[in-house]
CSV table of C-alpha atoms in Angstrom, one decimal:
chain,number,residue,atom,x,y,z
R,1,MET,CA,43.1,-29.4,3.4
R,2,MET,CA,42.1,-26.4,2.1
R,3,THR,CA,42.7,-25.4,-1.6
R,4,TYR,CA,44.3,-22.4,-2.4
R,5,ARG,CA,41.0,-20.8,-3.5
R,6,GLU,CA,39.9,-21.2,0.3
R,7,ARG,CA,43.1,-20.0,1.4
R,8,VAL,CA,42.8,-16.9,-0.2
R,9,GLN,CA,39.5,-16.0,0.6
R,10,ARG,CA,40.0,-17.0,4.3
R,11,CYS,CA,42.9,-15.2,4.6
R,12,LEU,CA,41.7,-11.8,3.6
R,13,HIS,CA,38.2,-12.4,6.1
R,14,TYR,CA,39.9,-12.6,8.7
R,15,GLU,CA,39.4,-16.3,9.0
R,16,SER,CA,41.7,-19.3,10.0
R,17,TYR,CA,43.3,-21.1,7.2
R,18,ASP,CA,45.5,-23.7,7.1
R,19,ARG,CA,48.7,-22.0,5.5
R,20,LEU,CA,48.9,-18.9,4.1
R,21,PRO,CA,48.9,-18.7,-0.3
R,22,VAL,CA,52.4,-17.9,-1.3
R,23,VAL,CA,51.6,-15.8,-4.4
R,24,HIS,CA,53.5,-13.7,-7.0
R,25,PHE,CA,52.6,-11.0,-9.7
R,26,GLY,CA,54.8,-11.8,-12.7
R,27,PHE,CA,57.9,-11.6,-14.2
R,28,TRP,CA,60.1,-9.2,-16.3
R,29,PRO,CA,60.3,-10.5,-19.3
R,30,GLU,CA,64.1,-10.3,-19.4
R,31,THR,CA,63.4,-12.1,-16.6
R,32,LEU,CA,62.6,-15.2,-17.5
R,33,GLN,CA,65.1,-14.8,-20.7
R,34,LYS,CA,67.9,-15.2,-18.0
R,35,TRP,CA,66.3,-17.2,-16.4
R,36,ALA,CA,65.4,-19.5,-19.7
R,37,ALA,CA,69.5,-19.3,-20.6
R,38,GLU,CA,70.2,-20.7,-17.4
R,39,GLY,CA,68.1,-23.9,-17.9
R,40,HIS,CA,65.5,-23.3,-15.2
R,41,ILE,CA,62.6,-22.9,-17.7
R,42,THR,CA,62.2,-23.4,-21.1
R,43,PRO,CA,62.0,-20.8,-23.6
R,44,ALA,CA,58.8,-21.8,-25.0
R,45,GLU,CA,58.0,-20.7,-21.4
R,46,ALA,CA,59.9,-17.8,-21.5
R,47,GLU,CA,58.5,-16.6,-24.5
R,48,GLY,CA,55.0,-17.9,-24.1
R,49,TRP,CA,54.2,-16.8,-20.7
R,50,GLY,CA,51.2,-13.8,-19.6
R,51,ASP,CA,49.8,-13.5,-16.4
R,52,GLY,CA,47.7,-16.4,-15.8
R,53,ASN,CA,48.6,-18.9,-18.8
R,54,GLU,CA,49.6,-22.2,-18.6
R,55,PHE,CA,53.4,-21.0,-18.7
R,56,ASP,CA,52.3,-18.8,-15.5
R,57,PHE,CA,51.6,-21.3,-13.7
R,58,ALA,CA,54.5,-24.3,-14.7
R,59,ILE,CA,57.1,-21.3,-13.6
R,60,GLY,CA,55.7,-20.4,-10.6
R,61,ARG,CA,55.4,-24.1,-9.5
R,62,LYS,CA,58.9,-24.4,-10.6
R,63,LEU,CA,59.7,-21.9,-8.2
R,64,GLY,CA,57.3,-23.1,-4.8
R,65,PHE,CA,54.1,-19.9,-5.6
R,66,ASP,CA,50.6,-20.9,-5.5
R,67,SER,CA,49.8,-18.4,-8.0
R,68,ASN,CA,49.8,-15.3,-9.3
R,69,TRP,CA,47.3,-12.9,-8.0
R,70,SER,CA,46.8,-10.9,-10.2
R,71,VAL,CA,44.8,-13.5,-12.5
R,72,CYS,CA,41.8,-12.5,-13.8
R,73,PHE,CA,38.7,-12.5,-15.9
R,74,GLY,CA,38.3,-9.4,-18.1
R,75,GLY,CA,36.3,-8.0,-21.0
R,76,ASN,CA,37.9,-5.1,-22.7
R,77,SER,CA,36.9,-1.7,-21.5
R,78,GLY,CA,39.5,0.2,-23.2
R,79,LEU,CA,39.8,1.3,-26.5
R,80,LEU,CA,37.9,-0.6,-29.3
R,81,PRO,CA,39.2,-0.8,-32.0
R,82,GLY,CA,42.9,0.3,-30.2
R,83,PHE,CA,45.1,1.6,-32.8
R,84,GLU,CA,47.4,0.6,-35.3
R,85,PRO,CA,50.9,1.2,-34.1
R,86,LEU,CA,53.3,2.7,-36.5
R,87,VAL,CA,56.7,3.6,-36.7
R,88,LEU,CA,56.3,7.4,-38.0
R,89,GLU,CA,60.0,8.1,-37.8
R,90,ARG,CA,63.8,5.7,-37.5
R,91,LEU,CA,66.4,8.2,-36.2
R,92,PRO,CA,70.2,7.8,-36.7
R,93,ASN,CA,70.7,6.4,-32.9
R,94,GLY,CA,68.2,3.6,-32.8
R,95,ASP,CA,65.8,5.4,-31.4
R,96,LYS,CA,62.0,5.3,-33.1
R,97,LYS,CA,59.0,7.7,-32.8
R,98,VAL,CA,56.0,4.9,-33.0
R,99,ARG,CA,52.4,6.0,-32.3
R,100,ASN,CA,51.3,3.4,-30.0
R,101,GLY,CA,47.8,1.5,-29.1
R,102,ASP,CA,46.3,4.4,-27.5
R,103,GLY,CA,47.1,6.7,-30.3
R,104,VAL,CA,50.4,8.5,-28.0
R,105,VAL,CA,53.8,9.2,-29.9
R,106,VAL,CA,56.2,7.6,-27.7
R,107,LEU,CA,59.9,6.9,-28.6
R,108,GLN,CA,61.2,3.5,-28.4
R,109,ASN,CA,64.3,1.7,-28.5
R,110,ASP,CA,64.6,-2.0,-29.2
R,111,ALA,CA,67.4,-2.5,-26.7
R,112,ALA,CA,65.7,-0.8,-23.9
R,113,GLY,CA,63.2,-2.2,-21.8
R,114,SER,CA,62.3,0.8,-19.7
R,115,ILE,CA,59.1,3.1,-20.3
R,116,PRO,CA,59.2,4.8,-23.4
R,117,ALA,CA,58.6,8.7,-23.2
R,118,GLU,CA,56.2,10.7,-24.3
R,119,ILE,CA,56.2,13.0,-27.4
R,120,GLU,CA,52.6,13.9,-28.5
R,121,HIS,CA,48.8,13.2,-27.6
R,122,LEU,CA,46.6,13.4,-30.2
R,123,LEU,CA,43.7,13.0,-26.9
R,124,VAL,CA,44.1,17.6,-26.3
R,125,ASP,CA,41.0,18.7,-26.9
R,126,ARG,CA,37.0,18.0,-27.8
R,127,LYS,CA,37.3,17.8,-31.0
R,128,SER,CA,40.0,15.0,-30.7
R,129,TRP,CA,37.8,13.4,-28.1
R,130,GLU,CA,34.5,12.9,-30.5
R,131,GLU,CA,36.5,11.8,-33.3
R,132,HIS,CA,38.9,9.7,-32.4
R,133,TYR,CA,38.3,8.6,-28.3
R,134,LEU,CA,34.7,8.5,-27.9
R,135,PRO,CA,33.7,5.7,-30.7
R,136,ARG,CA,36.3,3.9,-29.6
R,137,VAL,CA,34.6,3.7,-25.8
R,138,GLN,CA,31.1,2.6,-26.5
R,139,TYR,CA,30.2,-0.2,-24.9
R,140,SER,CA,29.3,-3.7,-28.0
R,141,PRO,CA,29.0,-7.8,-27.3
R,142,THR,CA,31.6,-7.9,-28.7
R,143,ARG,CA,33.9,-6.3,-25.8
R,144,ILE,CA,33.6,-10.0,-24.3
R,145,ASP,CA,34.4,-13.6,-24.8
R,146,TRP,CA,30.9,-15.3,-23.8
R,147,ALA,CA,32.8,-18.7,-25.0
R,148,ALA,CA,35.3,-18.2,-22.0
R,149,LEU,CA,32.8,-17.4,-19.8
R,150,GLU,CA,30.2,-20.6,-20.2
R,151,LYS,CA,33.6,-22.5,-19.3
R,152,LEU,CA,34.1,-20.7,-16.5
R,153,LYS,CA,30.0,-21.3,-15.3
R,154,GLY,CA,30.5,-25.2,-15.9
R,155,ALA,CA,33.5,-25.0,-13.9
R,156,ALA,CA,32.5,-23.1,-11.3
R,157,ALA,CA,31.7,-26.1,-8.3
R,158,GLN,CA,35.4,-27.3,-9.2
R,159,ARG,CA,37.4,-24.3,-9.4
R,160,GLU,CA,40.2,-24.5,-6.7
R,161,MET,CA,41.5,-21.2,-7.8
R,162,PRO,CA,39.9,-18.0,-7.2
R,163,LEU,CA,39.0,-16.5,-9.8
R,164,GLY,CA,38.7,-12.2,-10.3
R,165,ILE,CA,36.3,-10.0,-12.7
R,166,TYR,CA,38.6,-7.4,-13.9
R,167,CYS,CA,37.1,-4.1,-13.5
R,168,GLY,CA,38.7,-2.3,-16.0
R,169,SER,CA,40.5,1.3,-15.0
R,170,LEU,CA,39.0,4.6,-14.2
R,171,PHE,CA,41.5,7.1,-14.6
R,172,GLY,CA,45.2,5.3,-15.3
R,173,MET,CA,43.8,4.9,-18.5
R,174,LEU,CA,42.3,7.7,-19.6
R,175,ARG,CA,45.8,8.9,-18.1
R,176,ASN,CA,47.8,7.1,-20.8
R,177,TRP,CA,45.5,8.7,-23.3
R,178,VAL,CA,46.2,12.6,-22.6
R,179,GLY,CA,49.5,12.0,-20.3
R,180,VAL,CA,49.1,13.9,-16.8
R,181,VAL,CA,50.1,17.4,-18.1
R,182,GLY,CA,46.9,16.7,-21.3
R,183,ALA,CA,45.1,16.0,-18.3
R,184,SER,CA,46.0,18.8,-15.5
R,185,TYR,CA,45.5,21.2,-18.7
R,186,ILE,CA,41.8,20.3,-20.0
R,187,TYR,CA,40.4,19.8,-16.6
R,188,ALA,CA,41.6,23.4,-16.0
R,189,ASP,CA,40.3,25.1,-19.7
R,190,ASP,CA,37.6,22.5,-20.2
R,191,GLU,CA,36.3,21.0,-16.9
R,192,ALA,CA,33.5,19.7,-18.7
R,193,LEU,CA,35.0,17.6,-20.7
R,194,PHE,CA,36.9,16.2,-18.1
R,195,ASP,CA,33.9,15.1,-17.0
R,196,GLU,CA,32.6,13.5,-20.4
R,197,MET,CA,35.7,11.8,-19.9
R,198,ILE,CA,35.7,10.7,-16.8
R,199,ASN,CA,31.9,9.5,-16.9
R,200,ALA,CA,32.2,8.1,-21.1
R,201,VAL,CA,35.2,5.4,-19.2
R,202,GLY,CA,33.2,4.6,-15.7
R,203,GLU,CA,29.7,4.1,-18.0
R,204,LEU,CA,31.7,1.2,-20.8
R,205,SER,CA,33.6,0.0,-16.8
R,206,PHE,CA,30.4,-0.5,-15.6
R,207,ARG,CA,28.6,-1.7,-18.6
R,208,VAL,CA,31.2,-4.7,-19.0
R,209,ALA,CA,31.4,-6.0,-15.5
R,210,GLN,CA,27.5,-5.3,-15.4
R,211,GLU,CA,26.9,-7.7,-18.5
R,212,THR,CA,29.8,-9.8,-17.3
R,213,LEU,CA,29.0,-10.8,-13.5
R,214,ALA,CA,24.7,-11.2,-15.6
R,215,THR,CA,25.8,-14.7,-17.1
R,216,GLY,CA,25.9,-16.3,-13.5
R,217,VAL,CA,29.3,-16.7,-13.3
R,218,ARG,CA,30.8,-16.6,-9.5
R,219,PHE,CA,33.9,-14.4,-8.6
R,220,ASP,CA,35.9,-14.3,-6.1
R,221,PHE,CA,37.0,-10.8,-6.1
R,222,ALA,CA,37.0,-8.0,-7.9
R,223,HIS,CA,40.1,-6.0,-9.2
R,224,PHE,CA,40.7,-2.4,-11.0
R,225,TRP,CA,44.0,-1.3,-12.0
R,226,GLU,CA,45.0,2.7,-11.8
R,227,ASP,CA,48.8,3.2,-11.4
R,228,ILE,CA,47.7,7.0,-10.7
R,229,CYS,CA,51.1,7.3,-8.2
R,230,PHE,CA,54.8,8.4,-8.4
R,231,LYS,CA,57.3,8.1,-5.2
R,232,ASN,CA,55.9,11.3,-3.7
R,233,GLY,CA,52.3,10.8,-4.1
R,234,PRO,CA,49.2,10.7,-6.9
R,235,LEU,CA,49.5,12.3,-10.3
R,236,ILE,CA,45.9,13.0,-9.7
R,237,SER,CA,44.6,15.5,-6.8
R,238,PRO,CA,42.9,13.4,-4.1
R,239,ALA,CA,40.2,16.1,-4.2
R,240,VAL,CA,39.5,16.0,-7.8
R,241,PHE,CA,39.7,12.1,-7.6
R,242,ARG,CA,37.5,11.6,-5.2
R,243,GLU,CA,34.4,14.0,-6.5
R,244,LYS,CA,35.1,13.0,-10.2
R,245,VAL,CA,36.0,9.5,-9.9
R,246,GLY,CA,35.0,8.7,-6.8
R,247,PRO,CA,31.3,8.1,-7.9
R,248,HIS,CA,32.3,5.4,-10.3
R,249,TYR,CA,34.2,3.3,-8.4
R,250,ARG,CA,30.9,3.5,-5.6
R,251,ARG,CA,28.8,2.4,-9.0
R,252,ILE,CA,30.9,-0.4,-10.0
R,253,THR,CA,32.0,-1.6,-6.5
R,254,GLY,CA,27.6,-1.6,-5.4
R,255,LEU,CA,27.1,-4.3,-8.4
R,256,LEU,CA,29.8,-6.4,-7.2
R,257,LYS,CA,28.4,-6.4,-3.9
R,258,ASP,CA,25.1,-7.2,-5.6
R,259,HIS,CA,26.9,-10.3,-6.8
R,260,GLY,CA,28.0,-11.3,-3.8
R,261,ILE,CA,31.5,-10.2,-4.1
R,262,ASP,CA,33.3,-8.3,-1.3
R,263,ILE,CA,36.8,-8.3,-2.0
R,264,VAL,CA,37.6,-5.2,-4.3
R,265,SER,CA,41.6,-4.7,-5.2
R,266,VAL,CA,43.0,-2.4,-6.8
R,267,ASP,CA,46.3,-2.4,-8.7
R,268,CYS,CA,48.4,1.1,-7.9
R,269,ASP,CA,51.9,1.8,-7.8
R,270,GLY,CA,53.7,3.9,-6.3
R,271,CYS,CA,52.8,5.8,-2.4
R,272,ILE,CA,49.6,5.7,-2.9
R,273,ASP,CA,48.4,7.5,1.1
R,274,ALA,CA,46.7,9.7,0.0
R,275,LEU,CA,43.8,8.7,-2.4
R,276,LEU,CA,43.7,5.2,0.0
R,277,PRO,CA,40.8,6.9,1.7
R,278,VAL,CA,38.8,7.7,-1.1
R,279,TRP,CA,39.0,3.9,-2.9
R,280,LEU,CA,38.2,2.4,0.6
R,281,GLU,CA,35.2,5.0,0.8
R,282,ASN,CA,34.1,4.0,-2.6
R,283,GLY,CA,34.1,0.3,-2.0
R,284,VAL,CA,37.9,-0.7,-2.2
R,285,ASN,CA,39.4,-3.2,0.0
R,286,THR,CA,42.3,-4.3,-1.2
R,287,MET,CA,45.3,-2.6,-1.7
R,288,PHE,CA,48.1,-4.1,-4.2
R,289,PRO,CA,51.2,-4.1,-4.8
R,290,ILE,CA,51.9,-2.4,-1.4
R,291,GLU,CA,55.4,-1.1,-3.4
R,292,VAL,CA,57.8,-1.1,-0.1
R,293,GLY,CA,59.9,1.2,-2.5
R,294,THR,CA,62.0,4.2,-0.6
R,295,TRP,CA,58.9,5.6,0.9
R,296,ASN,CA,58.5,2.2,2.9
R,297,ALA,CA,55.1,1.3,1.7
R,298,SER,CA,53.3,-0.8,4.8
R,299,ILE,CA,50.2,-2.1,5.5
R,300,ALA,CA,50.6,-1.5,8.8
R,301,PRO,CA,50.2,2.5,9.5
R,302,TRP,CA,47.4,1.8,6.9
R,303,ARG,CA,45.5,-0.4,9.1
R,304,ALA,CA,46.5,1.8,12.5
R,305,LYS,CA,44.4,4.3,10.7
R,306,TYR,CA,41.6,2.4,9.0
R,307,GLY,CA,41.5,-0.3,11.1
R,308,ARG,CA,40.2,-3.8,9.6
R,309,GLN,CA,38.2,-2.6,6.5
R,310,VAL,CA,41.3,-2.3,4.6
R,311,ARG,CA,43.7,-5.4,3.7
R,312,GLY,CA,46.6,-6.2,1.4
R,313,VAL,CA,48.2,-8.2,-1.3
R,314,GLY,CA,52.2,-7.0,-2.0
R,315,GLY,CA,53.8,-5.4,0.6
R,316,MET,CA,57.2,-8.0,-0.5
R,317,ASN,CA,60.5,-6.0,-1.1
R,318,LYS,CA,61.8,-7.6,-4.5
R,319,VAL,CA,64.8,-6.1,-4.3
R,320,VAL,CA,66.0,-9.0,-1.9
R,321,PHE,CA,65.8,-11.4,-4.8
R,322,ALA,CA,69.1,-10.0,-6.2
R,323,HIS,CA,71.3,-10.8,-2.7
R,324,ASP,CA,71.1,-14.0,-1.1
R,325,PHE,CA,69.2,-16.0,1.1
R,326,THR,CA,70.5,-14.6,4.8
R,327,ALA,CA,68.3,-10.9,3.2
R,328,VAL,CA,65.2,-13.6,2.1
R,329,ASP,CA,65.5,-14.3,5.7
R,330,ALA,CA,65.6,-10.9,7.1
R,331,GLU,CA,62.5,-10.0,4.8
R,332,VAL,CA,60.5,-12.4,6.0
R,333,GLU,CA,61.5,-12.3,9.2
R,334,ARG,CA,59.8,-8.2,8.6
R,335,LEU,CA,57.0,-10.0,7.2
R,336,LYS,CA,55.3,-11.7,10.1
R,337,PRO,CA,53.9,-9.2,12.1
R,338,LEU,CA,51.9,-7.9,9.5
R,339,VAL,CA,50.7,-10.8,8.2
R,340,ALA,CA,49.8,-11.4,11.9
R,341,LEU,CA,47.2,-8.7,11.4
R,342,GLY,CA,45.2,-10.6,9.4
R,343,GLY,CA,43.8,-9.7,6.3
R,344,PHE,CA,47.0,-9.5,4.5
R,345,ILE,CA,48.9,-11.9,1.9
R,346,PRO,CA,52.9,-10.9,1.3
R,347,CYS,CA,53.5,-10.5,-2.7
R,348,PRO,CA,56.2,-9.3,-4.3
R,349,ASP,CA,56.0,-5.7,-5.0
R,350,HIS,CA,55.8,-5.6,-8.7
R,351,ARG,CA,56.6,-7.8,-11.7
R,352,ILE,CA,60.7,-10.3,-10.7
R,353,ALA,CA,63.1,-8.6,-11.7
R,354,PRO,CA,65.9,-9.3,-14.4
R,355,ASP,CA,68.4,-8.9,-11.4
R,356,ALA,CA,66.5,-12.1,-9.6
R,357,LYS,CA,68.6,-15.2,-8.6
R,358,TRP,CA,65.9,-18.4,-9.1
R,359,GLU,CA,67.4,-20.2,-6.2
R,360,VAL,CA,66.9,-16.5,-4.3
R,361,VAL,CA,63.5,-16.7,-5.6
R,362,ARG,CA,62.8,-20.7,-4.9
R,363,HIS,CA,64.2,-20.1,-1.4
R,364,TYR,CA,61.9,-16.9,-0.2
R,365,CYS,CA,58.7,-19.7,-1.2
R,366,GLU,CA,60.1,-22.2,0.9
R,367,ARG,CA,61.0,-19.5,3.8
R,368,MET,CA,57.1,-18.9,3.1
R,369,ARG,CA,56.1,-22.2,3.5
R,370,ALA,CA,58.4,-23.4,6.5
R,371,THR,CA,57.6,-20.1,8.4
R,372,PHE,CA,53.0,-19.4,7.5
R,373,GLY,CA,52.4,-23.1,6.8
């Protein structure tokens, strides 16, 4: 009988396997709070949950999942130290103006679960970059949990779960710091600064990955995060992304290849079609989470256009979890021809939302095992 680790590897390499892995991408906190109130999970599991921790595995197994796809080991390739969160103003309606860990002033409300509105950015020009951000994106050994790496190295032979190495974010994180509009203005007004910012982030991500891999820990796949697309396409010009960011992807994926890692995924929400060829050209071959959305994303047209070089994890329309068993059965039927293409593992196309019904999610896992086992 194969391990989950073997199933993942064989599936994404177009090899035979005994059954398809059944994976998820975590949960909204409100979802877990609801399920705890209903008695399906414990309050401790709801409060303590995090991607890849013991509560994540416990909840996933109660539902019938094998694992959370996004579980990776990652050094810190972000701001170090981050900005100290600070409440700047409290408004009469309960809103708060807060400076967050990225140095961005946002409008928050404790009763709301949506993404807070951005009000003001600290990073606007070369002066603010050099004073507040450049010092925070320098490499230091403190960015890596060396003790955790040693444990992973010792357990490599017995590992039944795939282990990913997180390789950072080459534009999405910077976008968070400066905003979509701010990034556009900096590119237009001071392209040299735009280049310097991207190069600094790319160099840090490379160095953290390089030092992590140098320990000899064997990783099964690599993973990037971007989130730089919305329902109508990317938040950056594909031509600019190819020219400025592509070389950093190529450099890091070249490093990964030197260490035997040939499955490289990227987490990018929205309609990613315009950026997909840039990732493929630069060594990223697995798209995640393939949000179905209103634009009906699917691996099928990508496979028809780019061939077997493009793999996928995701593409399962999670909205059916709010409906019933019949909706789940129809979604599993829709996935059948996509799974038959090979190199594709269905996964709910984002965090499982608060309207999801426990028994419907369990039914999905059962149906997946019955259909693809």
